[in-house]
Short mmCIF file of C-alpha atoms in Angstrom, two decimals:
data_model
loop_
_atom_site.label_atom_id
_atom_site.label_comp_id
_atom_site.label_asym_id
_atom_site.label_seq_id
_atom_site.Cartn_x
_atom_site.Cartn_y
_atom_site.Cartn_z
CA UNK A 1 -0.45 48.54 72.19
CA UNK A 2 2.06 50.88 73.53
CA UNK A 3 -0.49 53.33 74.28
CA UNK A 4 -1.69 50.67 76.29
CA UNK A 5 2.18 50.04 78.16
CA UNK A 6 2.37 53.35 78.30
CA UNK A 7 -0.92 53.94 80.39
CA UNK A 8 -0.18 50.52 82.50
CA UNK A 9 3.03 51.54 83.56
CA UNK A 10 1.86 55.44 83.90
CA UNK A 11 -1.33 54.20 86.73
CA UNK A 12 1.84 51.66 88.59
CA UNK A 13 3.66 54.77 89.14
CA UNK A 14 0.60 57.06 90.28
CA UNK A 15 -0.99 54.53 92.09
CA UNK A 16 0.72 53.76 95.13
CA UNK A 17 1.82 57.68 95.95
CA UNK A 18 -2.18 57.25 96.29
CA UNK A 19 -2.19 55.28 99.33
CA UNK A 20 0.61 57.15 101.46
CA UNK A 21 0.50 59.87 103.64
CA UNK A 22 1.40 63.45 101.80
CA UNK A 23 1.46 60.79 99.00
CA UNK A 24 -0.90 65.00 97.34
CA UNK A 25 2.38 66.43 97.36
CA UNK A 26 3.95 63.94 94.47
CA UNK A 27 1.16 64.15 91.53
CA UNK A 28 2.30 65.78 88.84
CA UNK A 29 1.18 68.65 88.20
CA UNK A 30 -0.42 68.28 84.72
CA UNK A 31 -2.65 65.29 86.64
CA UNK A 32 -3.29 66.98 89.57
CA UNK A 33 -5.12 69.63 87.55
CA UNK A 34 -7.16 66.35 85.37
CA UNK A 35 -8.41 65.85 89.16
CA UNK A 36 -9.69 68.84 90.03
CA UNK A 37 -11.44 70.12 86.70
CA UNK A 38 -14.45 68.30 87.30
CA UNK A 39 -14.77 70.26 90.17
CA UNK A 40 -13.72 73.89 89.63
CA UNK A 41 -16.71 73.72 86.21
CA UNK A 42 -19.28 72.73 88.56
CA UNK A 43 -18.40 75.19 90.87
CA UNK A 44 -18.30 77.42 88.04
CA UNK A 45 -21.55 76.72 85.77
CA UNK A 46 -23.21 75.98 89.09
CA UNK A 47 -21.94 78.83 91.04
CA UNK A 48 -19.51 81.81 89.55
CA UNK A 49 -21.19 81.78 86.29
CA UNK A 50 -24.91 82.54 87.65
CA UNK A 51 -23.61 84.94 90.40
CA UNK A 52 -21.09 86.64 88.00
CA UNK A 53 -24.06 87.58 85.52
CA UNK A 54 -26.13 88.66 87.80
CA UNK A 55 -23.96 90.86 88.94
CA UNK A 56 -23.58 92.28 85.99
CA UNK A 57 -26.67 93.07 84.82
CA UNK A 58 -27.20 94.24 88.62
CA UNK A 59 -25.18 97.42 86.73
CA UNK A 60 -26.35 97.06 82.98
CA UNK A 61 -29.99 96.61 82.81
CA UNK A 62 -32.09 98.46 81.91
CA UNK A 63 -29.22 100.30 81.33
CA UNK A 64 -25.55 101.14 82.46
CA UNK A 65 -25.13 102.56 85.94
CA UNK A 66 -26.04 102.70 89.42
CA UNK A 67 -29.51 102.98 89.18
CA UNK A 68 -30.51 100.14 90.46
CA UNK A 69 -28.37 100.57 93.29
CA UNK A 70 -29.71 104.22 93.65
CA UNK A 71 -33.63 102.51 93.79
CA UNK A 72 -32.70 100.55 96.06
CA UNK A 73 -31.08 103.49 98.74
CA UNK A 74 -34.01 105.82 97.68
CA UNK A 75 -37.33 103.81 98.56
CA UNK A 76 -37.58 102.90 102.59
CA UNK A 77 -39.49 99.55 101.68
CA UNK A 78 -36.26 97.66 100.61
CA UNK A 79 -34.42 99.25 103.23
CA UNK A 80 -36.40 97.84 105.43
CA UNK A 81 -37.03 94.58 104.03
CA UNK A 82 -33.66 93.96 104.22
CA UNK A 83 -33.39 94.82 108.22
CA UNK A 84 -36.04 92.53 108.97
CA UNK A 85 -34.13 89.81 106.99
CA UNK A 86 -30.85 90.21 108.78
CA UNK A 87 -33.46 90.52 112.82
CA UNK A 88 -35.22 88.02 111.16
CA UNK A 89 -32.02 85.41 110.80
CA UNK A 90 -30.38 86.71 114.09
CA UNK A 91 -33.77 85.78 115.74
CA UNK A 92 -33.36 82.26 113.96
CA UNK A 93 -29.88 81.79 115.12
CA UNK A 94 -30.61 82.39 118.59
CA UNK A 95 -33.90 80.45 119.03
CA UNK A 96 -31.82 78.09 117.75
CA UNK A 97 -29.82 77.89 119.19
CA UNK A 98 -30.98 77.77 123.27
CA UNK A 99 -33.13 75.19 121.67
CA UNK A 100 -30.16 72.66 120.11
CA UNK A 101 -27.75 73.06 123.04
CA UNK A 102 -29.78 70.86 125.21
CA UNK A 103 -30.61 68.11 122.46
CA UNK A 104 -26.92 68.19 121.29
CA UNK A 105 -25.59 68.05 124.83
CA UNK A 106 -28.57 65.09 125.54
CA UNK A 107 -27.78 63.82 122.52
CA UNK A 108 -23.93 63.13 123.36
CA UNK A 109 -24.71 62.19 126.50
CA UNK A 110 -27.13 59.23 126.88
CA UNK A 111 -26.98 55.77 125.82
CA UNK A 112 -26.30 55.03 122.07
CA UNK A 113 -29.48 53.38 120.53
CA UNK A 114 -31.27 56.90 122.64
CA UNK A 115 -28.67 59.18 120.77
CA UNK A 116 -29.71 57.08 117.41
CA UNK A 117 -33.20 57.52 117.99
CA UNK A 118 -32.60 61.11 118.97
CA UNK A 119 -30.55 62.26 115.74
CA UNK A 120 -33.15 60.56 113.90
CA UNK A 121 -35.62 63.14 114.69
CA UNK A 122 -33.23 65.78 114.57
CA UNK A 123 -33.16 64.53 110.85
CA UNK A 124 -35.68 63.88 110.60
CA UNK A 125 -37.15 67.42 109.11
CA UNK A 126 -33.82 67.17 106.76
CA UNK A 127 -36.01 64.17 105.03
CA UNK A 128 -39.18 65.96 104.48
CA UNK A 129 -39.34 68.44 101.73
CA UNK A 130 -39.44 71.62 102.61
CA UNK A 131 -42.45 72.44 100.95
CA UNK A 132 -44.42 69.56 103.06
CA UNK A 133 -43.14 71.48 106.19
CA UNK A 134 -44.65 74.83 105.85
CA UNK A 135 -47.58 73.34 104.54
CA UNK A 136 -47.38 71.50 108.31
CA UNK A 137 -46.97 74.96 109.88
CA UNK A 138 -49.80 75.93 108.53
CA UNK A 139 -52.41 73.17 109.75
CA UNK A 140 -51.34 73.29 112.99
CA UNK A 141 -51.25 77.92 113.28
CA UNK A 142 -54.22 78.63 110.55
CA UNK A 143 -57.24 79.75 112.90
CA UNK A 144 -59.02 76.54 113.25
CA UNK A 145 -55.85 74.79 113.45
CA UNK A 146 -54.48 72.19 116.45
CA UNK A 147 -52.91 75.29 118.27
CA UNK A 148 -56.16 77.64 118.20
CA UNK A 149 -58.33 74.19 119.10
CA UNK A 150 -56.13 73.37 122.20
CA UNK A 151 -56.86 76.62 123.23
CA UNK A 152 -60.11 77.39 123.10
CA UNK A 153 -60.46 73.44 123.89
CA UNK A 154 -59.27 74.64 127.56
CA UNK A 155 -60.89 78.01 127.67
CA UNK A 156 -57.49 79.98 127.50
CA UNK A 157 -58.89 82.53 124.67
CA UNK A 158 -62.76 83.14 123.46
CA UNK A 159 -61.51 83.28 119.47
CA UNK A 160 -59.24 82.08 117.39
CA UNK A 161 -56.06 83.68 117.28
CA UNK A 162 -54.11 85.02 114.08
CA UNK A 163 -51.15 82.75 114.34
CA UNK A 164 -50.45 81.93 110.72
CA UNK A 165 -49.58 84.72 107.67
CA UNK A 166 -47.55 86.57 110.85
CA UNK A 167 -43.62 87.88 111.18
CA UNK A 168 -43.57 85.30 114.78
CA UNK A 169 -44.71 82.02 112.66
CA UNK A 170 -41.74 82.69 109.85
CA UNK A 171 -39.71 83.37 112.89
CA UNK A 172 -41.01 79.44 114.71
CA UNK A 173 -41.61 77.73 111.15
CA UNK A 174 -37.80 78.51 110.15
CA UNK A 175 -36.35 77.80 113.56
CA UNK A 176 -38.20 74.26 113.18
CA UNK A 177 -36.48 74.04 109.57
CA UNK A 178 -32.84 74.66 111.03
CA UNK A 179 -31.97 73.59 114.38
CA UNK A 180 -30.76 70.20 112.74
CA UNK A 181 -27.95 72.71 111.43
CA UNK A 182 -27.41 74.39 115.10
CA UNK A 183 -27.52 71.06 116.81
CA UNK A 184 -25.14 68.55 114.49
CA UNK A 185 -22.14 70.88 114.75
CA UNK A 186 -23.04 71.15 118.63
CA UNK A 187 -23.41 67.71 119.02
CA UNK A 188 -20.03 66.90 116.76
CA UNK A 189 -18.17 69.29 118.86
CA UNK A 190 -18.72 67.73 122.50
CA UNK A 191 -18.67 64.76 120.98
CA UNK A 192 -14.26 65.05 120.79
CA UNK A 193 -14.86 66.69 124.42
CA UNK A 194 -12.94 64.03 126.94
CA UNK A 195 -15.43 63.15 129.36
CA UNK A 196 -12.03 63.20 131.66
CA UNK A 197 -12.12 66.84 132.24
CA UNK A 198 -14.77 66.62 133.64
CA UNK A 199 -14.77 63.95 135.96
CA UNK A 200 -11.85 65.37 136.62
CA UNK A 201 -13.55 69.01 137.63
CA UNK A 202 -15.78 67.05 139.64
CA UNK A 203 -12.68 65.19 142.12
CA UNK A 204 -12.28 68.43 142.42
CA UNK A 205 -15.58 69.70 144.32
CA UNK A 206 -16.57 72.02 141.27
CA UNK A 207 -20.89 71.32 140.47
CA UNK A 208 -22.59 71.07 137.18
CA UNK A 209 -22.88 74.32 137.03
CA UNK A 210 -19.04 75.31 137.71
CA UNK A 211 -18.41 72.51 135.00
CA UNK A 212 -20.33 73.39 132.45
CA UNK A 213 -19.64 77.18 132.22
CA UNK A 214 -15.77 76.21 133.19
CA UNK A 215 -14.88 73.35 130.85
CA UNK A 216 -18.56 72.68 128.38
CA UNK A 217 -19.13 75.78 127.28
CA UNK A 218 -16.27 76.80 126.25
CA UNK A 219 -14.53 73.90 123.77
CA UNK A 220 -18.17 73.44 122.71
CA UNK A 221 -17.77 77.23 120.69
CA UNK A 222 -16.42 75.94 118.12
CA UNK A 223 -19.39 74.00 117.44
CA UNK A 224 -21.25 76.80 118.88
CA UNK A 225 -19.40 79.65 116.30
CA UNK A 226 -20.25 76.23 113.54
CA UNK A 227 -24.06 76.36 114.26
CA UNK A 228 -24.15 80.02 113.90
CA UNK A 229 -22.82 80.71 110.80
CA UNK A 230 -24.75 78.05 108.58
CA UNK A 231 -27.71 78.95 110.40
CA UNK A 232 -27.43 82.77 109.94
CA UNK A 233 -26.45 82.32 106.08
CA UNK A 234 -28.80 79.59 105.78
CA UNK A 235 -31.42 82.00 107.46
CA UNK A 236 -30.99 85.36 105.66
CA UNK A 237 -31.98 82.95 101.52
CA UNK A 238 -34.59 81.36 102.96
CA UNK A 239 -37.88 81.44 100.17
CA UNK A 240 -40.34 78.62 100.51
CA UNK A 241 -41.03 79.23 104.44
CA UNK A 242 -41.68 82.36 104.47
CA UNK A 243 -43.09 83.08 101.17
CA UNK A 244 -46.13 80.65 102.51
CA UNK A 245 -46.12 81.26 106.59
CA UNK A 246 -45.24 84.44 106.16
CA UNK A 247 -47.50 87.78 105.25
CA UNK A 248 -47.17 90.58 103.78
CA UNK A 249 -46.08 92.28 107.58
CA UNK A 250 -42.75 89.69 107.08
CA UNK A 251 -41.94 89.92 103.11
CA UNK A 252 -37.66 88.84 103.61
CA UNK A 253 -35.85 89.75 101.18
CA UNK A 254 -34.97 86.20 99.42
CA UNK A 255 -38.63 86.77 98.62
CA UNK A 256 -38.51 90.18 97.47
CA UNK A 257 -35.62 89.05 94.69
CA UNK A 258 -38.23 86.29 93.86
CA UNK A 259 -41.35 88.49 93.24
CA UNK A 260 -38.38 90.62 90.87
CA UNK A 261 -37.31 88.10 88.98
CA UNK A 262 -41.02 86.42 88.35
CA UNK A 263 -43.30 88.38 88.36
CA UNK A 264 -41.39 92.24 87.41
CA UNK A 265 -39.35 90.51 85.28
CA UNK A 266 -36.71 93.02 86.46
CA UNK A 267 -33.24 91.25 86.37
CA UNK A 268 -31.43 94.08 87.21
CA UNK A 269 -33.06 95.25 90.81
CA UNK A 270 -33.01 91.63 91.09
CA UNK A 271 -29.23 91.74 90.75
CA UNK A 272 -28.99 94.63 93.04
CA UNK A 273 -30.43 92.63 95.41
CA UNK A 274 -29.04 89.69 95.57
CA UNK A 275 -25.66 91.69 95.42
CA UNK A 276 -26.66 93.78 98.96
CA UNK A 277 -27.60 90.85 100.47
CA UNK A 278 -24.94 88.73 99.35
CA UNK A 279 -22.48 92.29 100.45
CA UNK A 280 -24.18 92.06 103.76
CA UNK A 281 -23.46 88.33 103.92
CA UNK A 282 -20.42 88.84 104.11
CA UNK A 283 -19.32 91.83 106.27
CA UNK A 284 -21.92 90.15 108.86
CA UNK A 285 -19.85 86.76 108.79
CA UNK A 286 -16.34 88.65 108.67
CA UNK A 287 -17.66 90.78 111.78
CA UNK A 288 -19.12 87.55 113.68
CA UNK A 289 -15.41 85.70 112.93
CA UNK A 290 -13.30 89.14 113.91
CA UNK A 291 -15.48 89.47 117.07
CA UNK A 292 -14.64 85.39 118.16
CA UNK A 293 -11.61 84.95 116.87
CA UNK A 294 -10.22 85.67 120.33
CA UNK A 295 -11.35 81.74 120.56
CA UNK A 296 -8.71 79.81 119.11
CA UNK A 297 -10.84 77.24 117.94
CA UNK A 298 -13.73 79.30 116.74
CA UNK A 299 -10.66 80.35 114.46
CA UNK A 300 -10.00 77.55 113.24
CA UNK A 301 -13.48 77.17 112.15
CA UNK A 302 -14.72 80.20 110.72
#
């Protein structure tokens, strides 16, 4: 009973502080550590430990040294795959931005009911398995698929075009999958812009284009930055879609790492490839942040 009474007194002291603003500063250090321990354990066992083990294997397998990294740098194929991965990720990011910004703007400006319908259409790819989405693009782009049948029916081409298993097919499929990650941050940023700013600009004689360039676009840059970062980073690590839709000429780093771990069982070289891809990703993210940090909103987001 004494133990239960002491626990009850402790809870009575802690629970009222939860409802007060800034109450996290009043938590005892021991209780704070207990509360955040599950998160740190999950992060450690689910992310830090596997990454650290893969990094260690890149130096110790099959023997200690930098042999795996020398192999990567001395073989032109692997460097070509790395450059292709970064290039395709950048193209997908730009394509998603061009296609996603008008959709996000329309979602923020139309009526609430229609906005919810458009939001459901935007989120539909996220509700569908990546495997199903990739096979859907195979059905659309294959030699007897919807696109080739339409072109043949219109007489635009004399024979089916090779649309599937190409780098263009990879870009189209990845853009479709990653489009929601570009639209949603931009939509959130545009929704936060007070409509009075645009009304005031129009009352002062500004046109639609001038309002967009001088008000809407600068104030939505934080959402653009967040969407570009998420889309680019996710595109760098894409595996399922390039493996199914792409061909030998569109091999990406994630597919190459998968081959090293499942087919050749060369975990040391797979670790080296993963480490290089991780370092390149961090470098590009840092450069992206430094270039766009002149904008106050972007520096906070990135």
